[in-house]
């Protein structure tokens, strides 16, 4: 447990949806569930969690297979990750929450709101592409294909994790970088062939995730109040994808900000998470 500015941040392992989820919990009040992406763990939210915890019960898990959560054989599609999130809320006694997701955490947050709108008070999605919904990138970034080939990326990258992850962390902050302790934590969390395999399984499940998103939007609309936040490189693409399928959408662009918004421009993100 870490105590800072009178707020306790407690890490614990919770059994949910057949796996053990490592989760940081802080504060009291309306629940706020934060879902990270690649190459992150719950510590992506380090710069905002203490501020949020003054008025919310913040719940920040490591996604399936990442950080200290179970390195499961499968279940890396967004539908299963959404079920993980819902089961975690159940285990922590939270019937409803504001749900925020970035990068790989955005699709499960979206599907949770589509499938269980009564569980999501407000939805915040940032810097992500939602399957093949119109308005997204015509060509995905180069690493999507590299990560998706079974067994390839973990074989090539084993022993070079720090250099590879460092590229994403620098690019995601427009060269400003992340604090050394956070960089070291992320590197340790993604070091080793099995840790890398689990990370890349999220990419290998993207076709299944895209089919789940397509089915959900064909069956109904997103009725939960939703905020789309863009920076670089996604920009307004996420808002373009959401606008035709969402009843209540607010879009924001964070200026001079890289992909890793919670670490690059936390002061700009905070009011958008709590508005």
Short mmCIF file of C-alpha atoms in Angstrom, two decimals, residues 22 33 41 45 63 81 132 139 153 160 164 167 186 211 253 268:
data_model
loop_
_atom_site.label_atom_id
_atom_site.label_comp_id
_atom_site.label_asym_id
_atom_site.label_seq_id
_atom_site.Cartn_x
_atom_site.Cartn_y
_atom_site.Cartn_z
CA UNK A 22 -4.17 -7.31 -10.03
CA UNK A 33 -12.80 2.21 -13.48
CA UNK A 41 -0.04 -1.44 -16.51
CA UNK A 45 -2.66 6.37 -14.17
CA UNK A 63 -5.60 -6.06 -17.99
CA UNK A 81 -11.97 -8.20 -21.29
CA UNK A 132 -13.46 -1.45 -38.28
CA UNK A 139 -4.16 1.55 -42.60
CA UNK A 153 7.25 -10.61 -32.05
CA UNK A 160 15.43 -6.28 -26.26
CA UNK A 164 11.40 -1.65 -27.89
CA UNK A 167 10.39 3.63 -28.38
CA UNK A 186 6.65 -0.99 -17.57
CA UNK A 211 -16.48 -8.62 -35.09
CA UNK A 253 -8.62 17.12 -28.63
CA UNK A 268 -5.43 18.35 -19.20
#
